[in-house]
PDB file of C-alpha atoms in Angstrom:
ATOM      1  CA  UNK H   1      -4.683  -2.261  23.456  1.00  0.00           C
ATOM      2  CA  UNK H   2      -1.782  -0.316  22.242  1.00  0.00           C
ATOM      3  CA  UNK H   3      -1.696   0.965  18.366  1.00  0.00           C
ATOM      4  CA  UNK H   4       1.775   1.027  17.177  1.00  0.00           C
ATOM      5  CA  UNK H   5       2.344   2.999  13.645  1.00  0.00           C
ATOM      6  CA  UNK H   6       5.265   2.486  10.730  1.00  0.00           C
ATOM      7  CA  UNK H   7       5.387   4.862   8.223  1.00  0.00           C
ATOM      8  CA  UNK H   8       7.604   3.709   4.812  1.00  0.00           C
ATOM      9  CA  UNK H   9       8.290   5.340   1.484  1.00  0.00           C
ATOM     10  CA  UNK H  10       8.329   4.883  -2.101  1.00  0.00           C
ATOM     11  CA  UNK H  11       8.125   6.224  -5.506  1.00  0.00           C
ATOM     12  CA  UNK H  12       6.151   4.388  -8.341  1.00  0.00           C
ATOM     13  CA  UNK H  13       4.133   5.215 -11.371  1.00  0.00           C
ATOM     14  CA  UNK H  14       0.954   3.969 -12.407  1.00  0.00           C
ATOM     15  CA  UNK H  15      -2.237   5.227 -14.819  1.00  0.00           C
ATOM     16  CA  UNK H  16      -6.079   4.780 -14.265  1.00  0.00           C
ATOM     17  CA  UNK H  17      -7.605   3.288 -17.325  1.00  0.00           C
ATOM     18  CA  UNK H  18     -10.019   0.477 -17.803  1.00  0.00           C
ATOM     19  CA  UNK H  19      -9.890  -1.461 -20.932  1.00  0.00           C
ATOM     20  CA  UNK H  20     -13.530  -2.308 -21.390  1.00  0.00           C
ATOM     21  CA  UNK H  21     -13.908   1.655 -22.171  1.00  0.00           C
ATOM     22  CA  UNK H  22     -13.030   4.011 -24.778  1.00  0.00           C
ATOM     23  CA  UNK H  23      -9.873   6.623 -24.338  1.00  0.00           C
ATOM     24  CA  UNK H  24     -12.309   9.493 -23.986  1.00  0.00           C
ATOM     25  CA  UNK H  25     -14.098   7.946 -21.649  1.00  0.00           C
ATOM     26  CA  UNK H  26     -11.251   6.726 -19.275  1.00  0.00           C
ATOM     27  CA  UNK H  27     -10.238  10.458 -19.714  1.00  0.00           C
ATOM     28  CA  UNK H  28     -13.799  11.501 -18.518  1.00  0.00           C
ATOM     29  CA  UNK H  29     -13.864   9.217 -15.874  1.00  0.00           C
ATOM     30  CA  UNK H  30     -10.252   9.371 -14.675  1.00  0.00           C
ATOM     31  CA  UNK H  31      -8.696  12.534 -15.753  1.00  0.00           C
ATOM     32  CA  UNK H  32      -5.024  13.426 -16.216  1.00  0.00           C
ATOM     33  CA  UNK H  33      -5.116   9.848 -14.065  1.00  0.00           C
ATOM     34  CA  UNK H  34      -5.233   8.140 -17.530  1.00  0.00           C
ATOM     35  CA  UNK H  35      -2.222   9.584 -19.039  1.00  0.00           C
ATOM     36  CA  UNK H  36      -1.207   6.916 -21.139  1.00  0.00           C
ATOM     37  CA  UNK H  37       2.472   7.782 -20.836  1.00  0.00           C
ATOM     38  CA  UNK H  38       1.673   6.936 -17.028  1.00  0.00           C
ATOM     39  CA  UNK H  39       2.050   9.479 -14.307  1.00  0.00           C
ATOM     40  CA  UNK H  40       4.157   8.856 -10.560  1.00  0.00           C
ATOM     41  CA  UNK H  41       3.684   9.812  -7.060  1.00  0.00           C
ATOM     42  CA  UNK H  42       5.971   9.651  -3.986  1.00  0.00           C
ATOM     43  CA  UNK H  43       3.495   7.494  -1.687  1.00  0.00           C
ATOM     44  CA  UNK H  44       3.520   7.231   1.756  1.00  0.00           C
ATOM     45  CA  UNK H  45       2.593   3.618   3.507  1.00  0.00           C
ATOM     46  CA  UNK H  46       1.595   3.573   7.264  1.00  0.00           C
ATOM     47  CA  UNK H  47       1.398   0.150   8.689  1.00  0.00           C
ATOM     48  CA  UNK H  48      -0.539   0.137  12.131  1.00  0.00           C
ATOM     49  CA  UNK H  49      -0.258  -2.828  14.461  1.00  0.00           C
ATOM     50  CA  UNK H  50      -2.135  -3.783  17.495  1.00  0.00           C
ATOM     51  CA  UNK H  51      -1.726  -5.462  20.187  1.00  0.00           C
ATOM     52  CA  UNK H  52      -0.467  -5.594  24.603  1.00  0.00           C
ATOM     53  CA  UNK H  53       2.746  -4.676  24.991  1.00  0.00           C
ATOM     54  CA  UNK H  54       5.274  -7.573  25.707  1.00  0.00           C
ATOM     55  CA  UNK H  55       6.354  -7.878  29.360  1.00  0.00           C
ATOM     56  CA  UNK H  56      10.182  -8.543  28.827  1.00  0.00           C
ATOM     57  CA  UNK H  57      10.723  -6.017  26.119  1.00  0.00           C
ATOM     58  CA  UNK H  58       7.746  -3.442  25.879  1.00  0.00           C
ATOM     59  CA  UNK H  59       7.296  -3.891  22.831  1.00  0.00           C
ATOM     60  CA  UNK H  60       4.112  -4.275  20.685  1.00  0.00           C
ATOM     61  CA  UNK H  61       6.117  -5.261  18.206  1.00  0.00           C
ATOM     62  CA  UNK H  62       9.885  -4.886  17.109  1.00  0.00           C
ATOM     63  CA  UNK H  63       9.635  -1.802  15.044  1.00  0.00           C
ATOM     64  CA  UNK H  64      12.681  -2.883  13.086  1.00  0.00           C
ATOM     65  CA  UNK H  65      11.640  -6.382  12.311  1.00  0.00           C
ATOM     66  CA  UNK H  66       8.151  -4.596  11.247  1.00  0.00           C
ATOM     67  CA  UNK H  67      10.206  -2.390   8.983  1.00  0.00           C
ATOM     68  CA  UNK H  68      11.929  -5.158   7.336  1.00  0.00           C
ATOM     69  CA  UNK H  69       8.793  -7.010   6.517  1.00  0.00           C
ATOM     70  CA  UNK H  70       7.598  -4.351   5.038  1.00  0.00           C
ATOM     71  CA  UNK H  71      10.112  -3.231   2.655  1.00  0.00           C
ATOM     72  CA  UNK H  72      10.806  -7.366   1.934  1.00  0.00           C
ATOM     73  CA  UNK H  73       7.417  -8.043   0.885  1.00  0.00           C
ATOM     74  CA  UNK H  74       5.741  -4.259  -0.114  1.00  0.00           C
ATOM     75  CA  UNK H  75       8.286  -1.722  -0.710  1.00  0.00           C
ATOM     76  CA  UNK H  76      10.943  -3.613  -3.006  1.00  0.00           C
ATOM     77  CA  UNK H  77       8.397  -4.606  -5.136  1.00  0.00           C
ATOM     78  CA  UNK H  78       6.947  -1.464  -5.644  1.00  0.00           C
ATOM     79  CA  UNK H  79       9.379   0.994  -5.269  1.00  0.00           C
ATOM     80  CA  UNK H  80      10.395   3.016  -8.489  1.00  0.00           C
ATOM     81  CA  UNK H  81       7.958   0.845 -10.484  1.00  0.00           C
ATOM     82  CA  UNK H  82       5.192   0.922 -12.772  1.00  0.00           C
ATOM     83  CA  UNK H  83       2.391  -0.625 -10.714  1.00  0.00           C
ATOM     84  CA  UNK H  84       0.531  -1.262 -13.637  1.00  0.00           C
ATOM     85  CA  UNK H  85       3.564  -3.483 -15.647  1.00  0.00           C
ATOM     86  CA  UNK H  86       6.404  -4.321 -13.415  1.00  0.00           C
ATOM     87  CA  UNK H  87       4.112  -5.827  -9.958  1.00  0.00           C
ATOM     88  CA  UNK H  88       2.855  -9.367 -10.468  1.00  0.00           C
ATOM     89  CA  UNK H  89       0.269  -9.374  -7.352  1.00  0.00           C
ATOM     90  CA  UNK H  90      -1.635  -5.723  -9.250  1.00  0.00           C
ATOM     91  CA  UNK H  91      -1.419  -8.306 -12.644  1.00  0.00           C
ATOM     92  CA  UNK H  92      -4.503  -7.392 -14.376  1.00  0.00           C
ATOM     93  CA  UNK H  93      -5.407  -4.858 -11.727  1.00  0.00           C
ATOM     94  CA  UNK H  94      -6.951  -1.124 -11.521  1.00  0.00           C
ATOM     95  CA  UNK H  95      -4.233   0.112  -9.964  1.00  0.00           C
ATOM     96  CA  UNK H  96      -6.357   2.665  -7.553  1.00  0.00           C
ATOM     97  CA  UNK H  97      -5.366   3.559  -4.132  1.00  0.00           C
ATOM     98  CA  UNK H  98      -8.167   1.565  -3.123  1.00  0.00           C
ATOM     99  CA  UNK H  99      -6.969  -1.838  -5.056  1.00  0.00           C
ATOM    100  CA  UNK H 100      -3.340  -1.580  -4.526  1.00  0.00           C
ATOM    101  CA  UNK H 101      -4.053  -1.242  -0.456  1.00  0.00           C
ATOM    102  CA  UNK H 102      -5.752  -3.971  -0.136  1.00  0.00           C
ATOM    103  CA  UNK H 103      -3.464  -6.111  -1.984  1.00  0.00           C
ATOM    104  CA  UNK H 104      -0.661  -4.971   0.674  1.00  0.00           C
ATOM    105  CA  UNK H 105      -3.195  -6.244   2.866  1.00  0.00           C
ATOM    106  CA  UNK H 106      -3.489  -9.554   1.636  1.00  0.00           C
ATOM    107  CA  UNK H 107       0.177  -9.511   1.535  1.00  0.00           C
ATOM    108  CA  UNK H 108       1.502  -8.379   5.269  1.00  0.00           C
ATOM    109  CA  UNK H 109      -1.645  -9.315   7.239  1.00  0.00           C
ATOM    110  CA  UNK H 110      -0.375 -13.218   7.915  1.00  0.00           C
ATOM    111  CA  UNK H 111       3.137 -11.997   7.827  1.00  0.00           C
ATOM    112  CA  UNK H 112       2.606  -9.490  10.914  1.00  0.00           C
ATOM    113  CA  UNK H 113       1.105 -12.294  13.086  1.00  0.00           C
ATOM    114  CA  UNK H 114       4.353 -14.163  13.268  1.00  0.00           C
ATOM    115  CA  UNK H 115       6.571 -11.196  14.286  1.00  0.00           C
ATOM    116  CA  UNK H 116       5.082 -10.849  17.920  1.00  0.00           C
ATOM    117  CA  UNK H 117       2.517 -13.378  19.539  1.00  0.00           C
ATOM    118  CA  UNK H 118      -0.742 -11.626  20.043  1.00  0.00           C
ATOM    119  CA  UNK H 119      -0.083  -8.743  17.465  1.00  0.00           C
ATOM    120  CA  UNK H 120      -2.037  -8.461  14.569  1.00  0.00           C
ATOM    121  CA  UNK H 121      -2.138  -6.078  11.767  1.00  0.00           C
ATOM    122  CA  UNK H 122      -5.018  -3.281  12.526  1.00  0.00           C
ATOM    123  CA  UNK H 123      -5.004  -0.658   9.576  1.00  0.00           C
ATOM    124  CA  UNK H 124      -3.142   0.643   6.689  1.00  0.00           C
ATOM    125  CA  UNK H 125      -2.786   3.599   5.360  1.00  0.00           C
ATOM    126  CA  UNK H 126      -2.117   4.912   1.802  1.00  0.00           C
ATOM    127  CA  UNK H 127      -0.860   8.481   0.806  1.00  0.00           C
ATOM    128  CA  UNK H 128      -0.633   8.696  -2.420  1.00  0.00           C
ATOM    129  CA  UNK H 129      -0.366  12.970  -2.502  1.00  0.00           C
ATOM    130  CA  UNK H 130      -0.686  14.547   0.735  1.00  0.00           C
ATOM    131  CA  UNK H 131      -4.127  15.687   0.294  1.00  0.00           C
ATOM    132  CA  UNK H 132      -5.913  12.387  -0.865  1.00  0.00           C
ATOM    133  CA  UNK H 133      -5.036   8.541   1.094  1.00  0.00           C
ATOM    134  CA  UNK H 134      -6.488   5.729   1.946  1.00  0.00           C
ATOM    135  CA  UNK H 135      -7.383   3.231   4.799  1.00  0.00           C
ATOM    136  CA  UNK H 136      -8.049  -0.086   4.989  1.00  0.00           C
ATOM    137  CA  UNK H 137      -9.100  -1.970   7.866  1.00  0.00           C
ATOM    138  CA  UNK H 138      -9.008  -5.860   5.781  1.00  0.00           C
TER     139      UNK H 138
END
């Protein structure tokens, strides 16, 4: 089994704050995370995909048709956004590391299947500084 990794950018804003609590406790709980003027990072996305390398080409998969996925159905709808107002599929959302990964999930894990036969999404991988990320394994 070979691992094949895509890294892809983008910039988007976001706040930590849950409704059913008051402000000071959202700023308790969350921190300078609950800014209500919002707050951005420049996050980091690694896709990882799995699979035997195809006789004819080599290839896992086509590293430029895996790119294009992603920014068609992840990136462009994220990118320079607030993830909390301007993303239908985090509508009514935390939007945590945690949540907004596994939404991406939901999202490219069918979509990866049908780029290469016997490839399959593995892991993803969510920077959101370079200290603290994510992984999700669906």
């Amino acid at each position: 089994m070979v691992y094949v990794n895509r890294k892809e950018h983008f910039n988007a804003a976001h706040k930590l704050f849950n409704p059913n609590w008051s402000r000071e406790k959202n700023e308790e709980v969350f921190g300078p995370c609950a800014n209500e003027n919002w707050h951005g990072h420049n996050f980091e996305l690694i896709v990882t995909v799995k699979g035997e390398p195809d006789p004819d080409t080599g290839f896992v998969v086509d590293l430029k048709k895996l790119s294009n996925l992603i920014r068609s159905e992840v990136i462009d709808k994220v990118d320079h956004k607030n993830l909390n107002m301007d993303v239908p599929f985090l509508e009514g959302k935390m939007a945590s590391c945690e949540i907004i990964i596994a939404e991406f999930w939901k999202i490219l894990e069918p979509k990866v299947k049908q780029l290469q036969e016997g490839s399959s999404l593995h892991k993803l991988t969510l920077y959101e500084t370079p200290r603290n990320f994510v992984e999700y394994y669906g």
